[in-house]
Structures are given as structure tokens and as C-alpha cells.
PDB file of C-alpha atoms in Angstrom:
ATOM      1  CA  MET A 246     165.616 -35.003  72.069  1.00  0.00           C
ATOM      2  CA  ARG A 247     163.115 -34.340  69.303  1.00  0.00           C
ATOM      3  CA  PHE A 248     165.897 -34.719  66.750  1.00  0.00           C
ATOM      4  CA  LYS A 249     166.818 -38.164  68.139  1.00  0.00           C
ATOM      5  CA  ILE A 250     163.173 -39.260  68.016  1.00  0.00           C
ATOM      6  CA  PHE A 251     162.990 -38.035  64.426  1.00  0.00           C
ATOM      7  CA  VAL A 252     166.121 -40.026  63.476  1.00  0.00           C
ATOM      8  CA  TYR A 253     164.811 -43.161  65.202  1.00  0.00           C
ATOM      9  CA  ALA A 254     161.520 -42.793  63.338  1.00  0.00           C
ATOM     10  CA  ILE A 255     163.339 -42.648  60.015  1.00  0.00           C
ATOM     11  CA  ILE A 256     165.458 -45.721  60.860  1.00  0.00           C
ATOM     12  CA  ILE A 257     162.399 -47.717  61.927  1.00  0.00           C
ATOM     13  CA  SER A 258     160.589 -46.668  58.747  1.00  0.00           C
ATOM     14  CA  LEU A 259     163.519 -47.730  56.562  1.00  0.00           C
ATOM     15  CA  VAL A 260     163.898 -51.064  58.345  1.00  0.00           C
ATOM     16  CA  SER A 261     160.174 -51.695  58.053  1.00  0.00           C
ATOM     17  CA  GLN A 262     160.206 -50.842  54.357  1.00  0.00           C
ATOM     18  CA  THR A 263     163.257 -53.065  53.746  1.00  0.00           C
ATOM     19  CA  CYS A 264     161.621 -56.014  55.487  1.00  0.00           C
ATOM     20  CA  LYS A 265     158.508 -55.472  53.408  1.00  0.00           C
ATOM     21  CA  GLU A 266     160.504 -55.363  50.182  1.00  0.00           C
ATOM     22  CA  GLU A 267     162.474 -58.479  51.099  1.00  0.00           C
ATOM     23  CA  LYS A 268     159.414 -60.598  51.857  1.00  0.00           C
ATOM     24  CA  PRO A 269     160.313 -64.050  50.517  1.00  0.00           C
ATOM     25  CA  ILE A 270     158.546 -65.439  47.508  1.00  0.00           C
ATOM     26  CA  GLU A 271     156.129 -68.269  48.151  1.00  0.00           C
ATOM     27  CA  PHE A 272     154.023 -70.286  45.746  1.00  0.00           C
ATOM     28  CA  LYS A 273     150.496 -71.620  45.696  1.00  0.00           C
ATOM     29  CA  GLU A 274     148.869 -73.823  43.076  1.00  0.00           C
ATOM     30  CA  VAL A 275     146.064 -72.200  41.120  1.00  0.00           C
ATOM     31  CA  THR A 276     143.549 -73.697  38.711  1.00  0.00           C
ATOM     32  CA  LYS A 277     142.411 -71.465  35.879  1.00  0.00           C
ATOM     33  CA  THR A 278     139.434 -71.945  33.606  1.00  0.00           C
ATOM     34  CA  THR A 279     136.547 -70.027  32.011  1.00  0.00           C
ATOM     35  CA  ASN A 280     132.781 -70.457  31.816  1.00  0.00           C
ATOM     36  CA  SER A 281     132.987 -71.810  28.264  1.00  0.00           C
ATOM     37  CA  ASN A 282     135.966 -74.114  28.801  1.00  0.00           C
ATOM     38  CA  ASN A 283     135.513 -77.833  28.154  1.00  0.00           C
ATOM     39  CA  LEU A 284     138.951 -78.813  26.889  1.00  0.00           C
ATOM     40  CA  VAL A 285     141.702 -77.240  28.993  1.00  0.00           C
ATOM     41  CA  GLU A 286     142.892 -78.341  32.434  1.00  0.00           C
ATOM     42  CA  LEU A 287     145.341 -75.937  33.963  1.00  0.00           C
ATOM     43  CA  ASN A 288     147.150 -76.205  37.324  1.00  0.00           C
ATOM     44  CA  ILE A 289     150.088 -73.850  37.675  1.00  0.00           C
ATOM     45  CA  PRO A 290     152.167 -72.264  40.456  1.00  0.00           C
ATOM     46  CA  GLU A 291     151.477 -68.654  41.328  1.00  0.00           C
ATOM     47  CA  ALA A 292     154.106 -66.577  43.085  1.00  0.00           C
ATOM     48  CA  ILE A 293     153.080 -64.463  46.068  1.00  0.00           C
ATOM     49  CA  GLY A 294     155.128 -62.177  48.295  1.00  0.00           C
ATOM     50  CA  ASN A 295     157.267 -59.348  46.981  1.00  0.00           C
ATOM     51  CA  GLU A 296     154.926 -57.638  44.529  1.00  0.00           C
ATOM     52  CA  SER A 297     157.398 -56.744  41.782  1.00  0.00           C
ATOM     53  CA  VAL A 298     159.201 -60.110  41.917  1.00  0.00           C
ATOM     54  CA  SER A 299     156.027 -62.195  41.999  1.00  0.00           C
ATOM     55  CA  LYS A 300     154.501 -60.131  39.195  1.00  0.00           C
ATOM     56  CA  ALA A 301     157.533 -60.780  36.970  1.00  0.00           C
ATOM     57  CA  ILE A 302     157.519 -64.520  37.702  1.00  0.00           C
ATOM     58  CA  ASN A 303     153.768 -64.882  37.153  1.00  0.00           C
ATOM     59  CA  HIS A 304     153.989 -62.952  33.895  1.00  0.00           C
ATOM     60  CA  SER A 305     156.603 -65.370  32.521  1.00  0.00           C
ATOM     61  CA  ILE A 306     154.531 -68.387  33.580  1.00  0.00           C
ATOM     62  CA  SER A 307     151.427 -66.915  31.963  1.00  0.00           C
ATOM     63  CA  GLN A 308     153.289 -66.193  28.735  1.00  0.00           C
ATOM     64  CA  LEU A 309     154.424 -69.810  28.541  1.00  0.00           C
ATOM     65  CA  VAL A 310     150.856 -71.044  29.069  1.00  0.00           C
ATOM     66  CA  ILE A 311     149.517 -68.673  26.420  1.00  0.00           C
ATOM     67  CA  SER A 312     152.193 -69.800  23.962  1.00  0.00           C
ATOM     68  CA  SER A 313     151.488 -73.482  24.686  1.00  0.00           C
ATOM     69  CA  LEU A 314     147.769 -73.093  23.948  1.00  0.00           C
ATOM     70  CA  ASN A 315     148.363 -71.093  20.791  1.00  0.00           C
ATOM     71  CA  VAL A 316     147.570 -73.596  18.011  1.00  0.00           C
ATOM     72  CA  ASN A 317     147.269 -73.013  14.262  1.00  0.00           C
ATOM     73  CA  ASP A 318     148.655 -69.494  14.791  1.00  0.00           C
ATOM     74  CA  THR A 319     145.085 -68.658  15.924  1.00  0.00           C
ATOM     75  CA  ASN A 320     144.458 -66.653  12.747  1.00  0.00           C
ATOM     76  CA  GLY A 321     146.572 -63.762  13.924  1.00  0.00           C
ATOM     77  CA  ILE A 322     144.732 -63.391  17.229  1.00  0.00           C
ATOM     78  CA  GLU A 323     147.093 -62.789  20.147  1.00  0.00           C
ATOM     79  CA  PRO A 324     145.512 -63.511  23.543  1.00  0.00           C
ATOM     80  CA  LYS A 325     146.774 -61.297  26.346  1.00  0.00           C
ATOM     81  CA  THR A 326     145.646 -63.387  29.303  1.00  0.00           C
ATOM     82  CA  VAL A 327     145.579 -67.075  30.205  1.00  0.00           C
ATOM     83  CA  GLU A 328     141.784 -66.962  30.240  1.00  0.00           C
ATOM     84  CA  GLU A 329     141.698 -65.556  26.708  1.00  0.00           C
ATOM     85  CA  SER A 330     144.045 -68.308  25.521  1.00  0.00           C
ATOM     86  CA  ILE A 331     141.792 -70.969  27.100  1.00  0.00           C
ATOM     87  CA  ASP A 332     138.731 -69.618  25.304  1.00  0.00           C
ATOM     88  CA  LEU A 333     140.665 -69.323  22.064  1.00  0.00           C
ATOM     89  CA  PHE A 334     141.731 -72.977  22.262  1.00  0.00           C
ATOM     90  CA  ASN A 335     138.092 -73.986  22.726  1.00  0.00           C
ATOM     91  CA  ASN A 336     137.034 -71.765  19.831  1.00  0.00           C
ATOM     92  CA  GLU A 337     139.680 -73.280  17.578  1.00  0.00           C
ATOM     93  CA  TYR A 338     138.314 -76.740  18.308  1.00  0.00           C
ATOM     94  CA  ALA A 339     134.763 -75.593  17.500  1.00  0.00           C
ATOM     95  CA  PHE A 340     136.033 -74.165  14.208  1.00  0.00           C
ATOM     96  CA  PHE A 341     137.872 -77.433  13.499  1.00  0.00           C
ATOM     97  CA  LYS A 342     134.721 -79.501  14.140  1.00  0.00           C
ATOM     98  CA  THR A 343     132.740 -77.295  11.792  1.00  0.00           C
ATOM     99  CA  ASN A 344     135.208 -78.003   8.996  1.00  0.00           C
ATOM    100  CA  PHE A 345     135.874 -81.652   9.904  1.00  0.00           C
ATOM    101  CA  PRO A 346     132.640 -82.960  11.451  1.00  0.00           C
ATOM    102  CA  ASP A 347     133.665 -86.596  10.981  1.00  0.00           C
ATOM    103  CA  SER A 348     136.705 -86.255  13.243  1.00  0.00           C
ATOM    104  CA  VAL A 349     136.199 -88.442  16.311  1.00  0.00           C
ATOM    105  CA  VAL A 350     139.295 -87.391  18.272  1.00  0.00           C
ATOM    106  CA  PRO A 351     138.444 -84.613  20.750  1.00  0.00           C
ATOM    107  CA  TRP A 352     141.009 -81.942  21.464  1.00  0.00           C
ATOM    108  CA  GLU A 353     142.443 -81.650  24.944  1.00  0.00           C
ATOM    109  CA  ALA A 354     145.082 -79.657  26.764  1.00  0.00           C
ATOM    110  CA  GLN A 355     146.587 -80.160  30.192  1.00  0.00           C
ATOM    111  CA  ILE A 356     149.253 -77.916  31.650  1.00  0.00           C
ATOM    112  CA  ASP A 357     150.783 -78.477  35.097  1.00  0.00           C
ATOM    113  CA  GLY A 358     153.567 -76.632  36.860  1.00  0.00           C
ATOM    114  CA  ASP A 359     155.819 -77.455  39.798  1.00  0.00           C
ATOM    115  CA  VAL A 360     158.464 -75.570  41.730  1.00  0.00           C
ATOM    116  CA  MET A 361     161.489 -77.856  41.461  1.00  0.00           C
ATOM    117  CA  TYR A 362     163.966 -75.767  43.424  1.00  0.00           C
ATOM    118  CA  GLN A 363     164.085 -72.504  45.337  1.00  0.00           C
ATOM    119  CA  SER A 364     166.989 -70.740  46.995  1.00  0.00           C
ATOM    120  CA  ALA A 365     167.936 -67.156  47.818  1.00  0.00           C
ATOM    121  CA  ASP A 366     169.436 -66.876  44.345  1.00  0.00           C
ATOM    122  CA  VAL A 367     167.400 -68.926  41.910  1.00  0.00           C
ATOM    123  CA  ILE A 368     163.925 -70.400  41.484  1.00  0.00           C
ATOM    124  CA  SER A 369     163.465 -73.276  39.055  1.00  0.00           C
ATOM    125  CA  ILE A 370     159.989 -74.209  37.796  1.00  0.00           C
ATOM    126  CA  SER A 371     158.951 -77.111  35.586  1.00  0.00           C
ATOM    127  CA  MET A 372     155.966 -76.659  33.234  1.00  0.00           C
ATOM    128  CA  THR A 373     154.506 -79.790  31.608  1.00  0.00           C
ATOM    129  CA  SER A 374     152.054 -79.354  28.757  1.00  0.00           C
ATOM    130  CA  TYR A 375     150.168 -82.088  26.937  1.00  0.00           C
ATOM    131  CA  LEU A 376     148.116 -81.126  23.887  1.00  0.00           C
ATOM    132  CA  ASN A 377     146.143 -83.307  21.540  1.00  0.00           C
ATOM    133  CA  THR A 378     144.639 -81.519  18.570  1.00  0.00           C
ATOM    134  CA  GLY A 379     143.405 -84.529  16.670  1.00  0.00           C
ATOM    135  CA  GLY A 380     146.680 -86.044  15.483  1.00  0.00           C
ATOM    136  CA  ALA A 381     147.927 -89.605  15.742  1.00  0.00           C
ATOM    137  CA  HIS A 382     149.153 -88.852  19.252  1.00  0.00           C
ATOM    138  CA  GLY A 383     149.328 -85.949  21.640  1.00  0.00           C
ATOM    139  CA  ASN A 384     152.335 -83.722  22.119  1.00  0.00           C
ATOM    140  CA  LEU A 385     154.063 -83.659  25.511  1.00  0.00           C
ATOM    141  CA  ILE A 386     156.496 -80.818  26.176  1.00  0.00           C
ATOM    142  CA  ILE A 387     158.333 -80.045  29.413  1.00  0.00           C
ATOM    143  CA  SER A 388     159.765 -76.562  29.870  1.00  0.00           C
ATOM    144  CA  PHE A 389     162.053 -75.312  32.629  1.00  0.00           C
ATOM    145  CA  LEU A 390     161.871 -71.700  33.774  1.00  0.00           C
ATOM    146  CA  ASN A 391     164.690 -70.321  35.928  1.00  0.00           C
ATOM    147  CA  PHE A 392     164.265 -67.015  37.751  1.00  0.00           C
ATOM    148  CA  ASN A 393     166.497 -64.685  39.703  1.00  0.00           C
ATOM    149  CA  SER A 394     164.971 -64.934  43.189  1.00  0.00           C
ATOM    150  CA  GLN A 395     165.743 -61.290  43.981  1.00  0.00           C
ATOM    151  CA  THR A 396     164.238 -59.712  40.857  1.00  0.00           C
ATOM    152  CA  GLY A 397     161.970 -62.307  39.237  1.00  0.00           C
ATOM    153  CA  LYS A 398     163.916 -61.911  36.015  1.00  0.00           C
ATOM    154  CA  LEU A 399     163.727 -64.926  33.715  1.00  0.00           C
ATOM    155  CA  LEU A 400     167.251 -66.281  33.309  1.00  0.00           C
ATOM    156  CA  LYS A 401     168.795 -67.590  30.127  1.00  0.00           C
ATOM    157  CA  ASN A 402     170.806 -70.802  30.331  1.00  0.00           C
ATOM    158  CA  GLU A 403     173.990 -68.803  29.822  1.00  0.00           C
ATOM    159  CA  ASP A 404     173.176 -66.726  32.911  1.00  0.00           C
ATOM    160  CA  LEU A 405     173.343 -69.787  35.153  1.00  0.00           C
ATOM    161  CA  PHE A 406     177.028 -70.564  34.699  1.00  0.00           C
ATOM    162  CA  GLU A 407     180.277 -68.823  35.435  1.00  0.00           C
ATOM    163  CA  ASP A 408     181.973 -70.749  32.629  1.00  0.00           C
ATOM    164  CA  TYR A 409     179.390 -71.877  30.091  1.00  0.00           C
ATOM    165  CA  LEU A 410     181.921 -73.687  27.917  1.00  0.00           C
ATOM    166  CA  ALA A 411     183.312 -75.614  30.887  1.00  0.00           C
ATOM    167  CA  PHE A 412     179.809 -76.660  31.883  1.00  0.00           C
ATOM    168  CA  THR A 413     179.104 -77.746  28.314  1.00  0.00           C
ATOM    169  CA  GLU A 414     182.090 -80.090  28.441  1.00  0.00           C
ATOM    170  CA  LEU A 415     180.952 -81.477  31.788  1.00  0.00           C
ATOM    171  CA  ALA A 416     177.430 -82.011  30.475  1.00  0.00           C
ATOM    172  CA  LYS A 417     178.801 -83.731  27.376  1.00  0.00           C
ATOM    173  CA  THR A 418     180.503 -86.321  29.580  1.00  0.00           C
ATOM    174  CA  TYR A 419     177.269 -87.107  31.391  1.00  0.00           C
ATOM    175  CA  PHE A 420     175.328 -87.201  28.126  1.00  0.00           C
ATOM    176  CA  ASN A 421     177.726 -89.672  26.551  1.00  0.00           C
ATOM    177  CA  GLU A 422     177.517 -91.907  29.622  1.00  0.00           C
ATOM    178  CA  GLU A 423     173.718 -91.808  29.509  1.00  0.00           C
ATOM    179  CA  ILE A 424     173.404 -92.876  25.863  1.00  0.00           C
ATOM    180  CA  ALA A 425     176.477 -95.142  25.667  1.00  0.00           C
ATOM    181  CA  ASP A 426     174.489 -98.337  25.092  1.00  0.00           C
ATOM    182  CA  LYS A 427     171.832 -96.790  22.838  1.00  0.00           C
ATOM    183  CA  LYS A 428     173.673 -94.340  20.590  1.00  0.00           C
ATOM    184  CA  ASP A 429     172.002 -95.761  17.516  1.00  0.00           C
ATOM    185  CA  LEU A 430     168.680 -94.368  18.752  1.00  0.00           C
ATOM    186  CA  TYR A 431     169.895 -90.754  18.628  1.00  0.00           C
ATOM    187  CA  PHE A 432     170.005 -88.417  15.654  1.00  0.00           C
ATOM    188  CA  GLU A 433     173.597 -87.162  15.963  1.00  0.00           C
ATOM    189  CA  PRO A 434     175.042 -88.729  19.135  1.00  0.00           C
ATOM    190  CA  ASP A 435     178.572 -87.455  18.464  1.00  0.00           C
ATOM    191  CA  ASN A 436     177.440 -83.883  17.847  1.00  0.00           C
ATOM    192  CA  PHE A 437     176.629 -82.856  21.422  1.00  0.00           C
ATOM    193  CA  LYS A 438     174.610 -79.784  22.243  1.00  0.00           C
ATOM    194  CA  LEU A 439     173.025 -78.624  25.470  1.00  0.00           C
ATOM    195  CA  PRO A 440     169.241 -78.937  25.677  1.00  0.00           C
ATOM    196  CA  GLU A 441     166.875 -75.999  25.640  1.00  0.00           C
ATOM    197  CA  ASN A 442     165.783 -76.983  29.140  1.00  0.00           C
ATOM    198  CA  ILE A 443     168.240 -76.839  32.027  1.00  0.00           C
ATOM    199  CA  GLY A 444     166.793 -76.774  35.536  1.00  0.00           C
ATOM    200  CA  PHE A 445     167.631 -77.300  39.207  1.00  0.00           C
ATOM    201  CA  ASP A 446     166.322 -79.713  41.809  1.00  0.00           C
ATOM    202  CA  GLU A 447     167.473 -80.637  45.306  1.00  0.00           C
ATOM    203  CA  GLU A 448     170.107 -83.021  43.951  1.00  0.00           C
ATOM    204  CA  GLY A 449     171.690 -80.874  41.261  1.00  0.00           C
ATOM    205  CA  ILE A 450     171.053 -79.935  37.655  1.00  0.00           C
ATOM    206  CA  ILE A 451     168.648 -81.576  35.225  1.00  0.00           C
ATOM    207  CA  LEU A 452     169.296 -81.576  31.491  1.00  0.00           C
ATOM    208  CA  LEU A 453     166.063 -82.387  29.677  1.00  0.00           C
ATOM    209  CA  TYR A 454     165.707 -83.115  25.976  1.00  0.00           C
ATOM    210  CA  ASN A 455     162.103 -83.193  24.811  1.00  0.00           C
ATOM    211  CA  THR A 456     160.811 -85.641  22.231  1.00  0.00           C
ATOM    212  CA  TYR A 457     162.330 -85.044  18.781  1.00  0.00           C
ATOM    213  CA  GLU A 458     165.036 -82.758  20.200  1.00  0.00           C
ATOM    214  CA  VAL A 459     167.824 -85.334  19.955  1.00  0.00           C
ATOM    215  CA  ALA A 460     165.950 -88.575  19.275  1.00  0.00           C
ATOM    216  CA  PRO A 461     162.754 -89.815  17.559  1.00  0.00           C
ATOM    217  CA  TYR A 462     159.344 -89.932  19.232  1.00  0.00           C
ATOM    218  CA  SER A 463     159.743 -93.600  20.131  1.00  0.00           C
ATOM    219  CA  SER A 464     162.760 -92.753  22.328  1.00  0.00           C
ATOM    220  CA  GLY A 465     160.737 -90.354  24.445  1.00  0.00           C
ATOM    221  CA  ILE A 466     162.319 -87.767  26.720  1.00  0.00           C
ATOM    222  CA  THR A 467     166.016 -87.890  27.612  1.00  0.00           C
ATOM    223  CA  GLU A 468     166.769 -86.677  31.146  1.00  0.00           C
ATOM    224  CA  ILE A 469     170.238 -86.363  32.627  1.00  0.00           C
ATOM    225  CA  HIS A 470     171.160 -85.451  36.214  1.00  0.00           C
ATOM    226  CA  ILE A 471     174.416 -83.810  37.276  1.00  0.00           C
ATOM    227  CA  PRO A 472     174.998 -83.753  41.095  1.00  0.00           C
ATOM    228  CA  TRP A 473     175.879 -80.617  43.036  1.00  0.00           C
ATOM    229  CA  GLU A 474     179.372 -81.772  43.917  1.00  0.00           C
ATOM    230  CA  ASP A 475     180.359 -81.618  40.251  1.00  0.00           C
ATOM    231  CA  LEU A 476     178.872 -78.159  39.742  1.00  0.00           C
ATOM    232  CA  GLN A 477     180.045 -75.769  42.430  1.00  0.00           C
ATOM    233  CA  THR A 478     182.820 -74.212  40.327  1.00  0.00           C
ATOM    234  CA  SER A 479     180.576 -73.877  37.296  1.00  0.00           C
ATOM    235  CA  LEU A 480     177.597 -72.012  38.717  1.00  0.00           C
ATOM    236  CA  ASN A 481     176.858 -68.329  39.026  1.00  0.00           C
ATOM    237  CA  PHE A 482     174.331 -69.158  41.739  1.00  0.00           C
ATOM    238  CA  LEU A 483     173.974 -71.252  44.897  1.00  0.00           C
TER     239      LEU A 483
END
């Protein structure tokens, strides 16, 4: 009888531990700043739930924020936290004003993040950063981050597809349809390449080309949607 109780105790412990480990990932929006910050507005998703998975996801998000705020190579200084990168951005502006006191354009940075899609296999997050460091206009960049939902590992674009070449051909068709009546606005419209940013939403896949990636600043961002029904045989996930 004692042996049976011992076995049951082990089973219950294992089940309990498994349930704890498989706690689904959720997200909350967090705002980060510092006491000396006057220039940076930051609203980003923070993963909570499975500790190892959420830690991996949050690390990747933080690294993107740190990279986005890293201007002028920051004189070799490499911030390790988001808060350090915020203070460094403010310090860089103070240094700039010391050297160019007549500059009337204040620096600013705004970074926002949204969870575009989440399933048992993949989590897709959009990060939008706008920085103005005194130029003729600010710089808007949208970045997609795709994660393995089970591990929190940041996925490369190639990891998303069973047949990357087949998907490239499919994407090329959609791209050509999108720019058919404005090909003259693009740098090399007949030399197709996939964008750096490929993400998921509830309707399918988004291909996003940032400003200057395939067209001049005046053309803005190029965004192409491919519906799920055209993708099922191409994906490694979903």
C-alpha cells in the first residue's frame, strides 16, 4: 500500500511540474524610463509565464530596443539594459547640444511594440521605432520578431518555411501584383528579394519593406499580405 502511495505521489509531482512548465506565455505592456529621461518614450510587450521562455523572448525584445537607441556608435559604450540605453540616448543629445548649441531640432525617440499573432507554435511581435536625431526628418523602422512559442528562441525567416524557395516564388507573385502600376518608383522592381521583416497576423503573412529597402523615402513602407489559404504547404508552423 505504501508503495502505491509513493508511486501516486511521484505521478502527481510530475504532472504538477509539467503543468507548471507548460504555463502559456502571456503578454503585458510595460513602459520603461529613467529619472533623467526627457527624450525617450517606450511602450513594449513583456512576456510572462514560463520563466525560461519569457526570459528568452524579453531578452530579444530588449536587445532590439537597445540597438534602436544606439546612435553615433555611442563612442564604444555598450549598454547592457534598456534603462542604460535610454540614459545613453539622453547623454548623446546633451553632448550634441554642447557641440551644436544653435541646433533647434530636439532629439526624440519613440518605440512601441505589439503582439501581432500567437499560437502554440509561433509568436510574432511588431516593434516600431521612430527616432529623430536632428536630421531633415525622423527615421521610422518597423521590425518583426518571430519566436518559437515552446522555447522562446528567436526564429530566422528561413526557419518559418518548409520550402523557403517555394515561398520566395509565391511572395514574388504577390510583390509583383502589389507594385504593378508603380514599378517606376522602385529601385530594382525586376530583381525580387524577400524583405528582412516577415511576420504573422490573424489573416496570414505580412511582408514588410522599410523605407529605403526597395524604394526611396518618398514611397514610404511597402507592405504585402499573403492569406493563410495560400501558405499551408509552405509553413513549418501552424
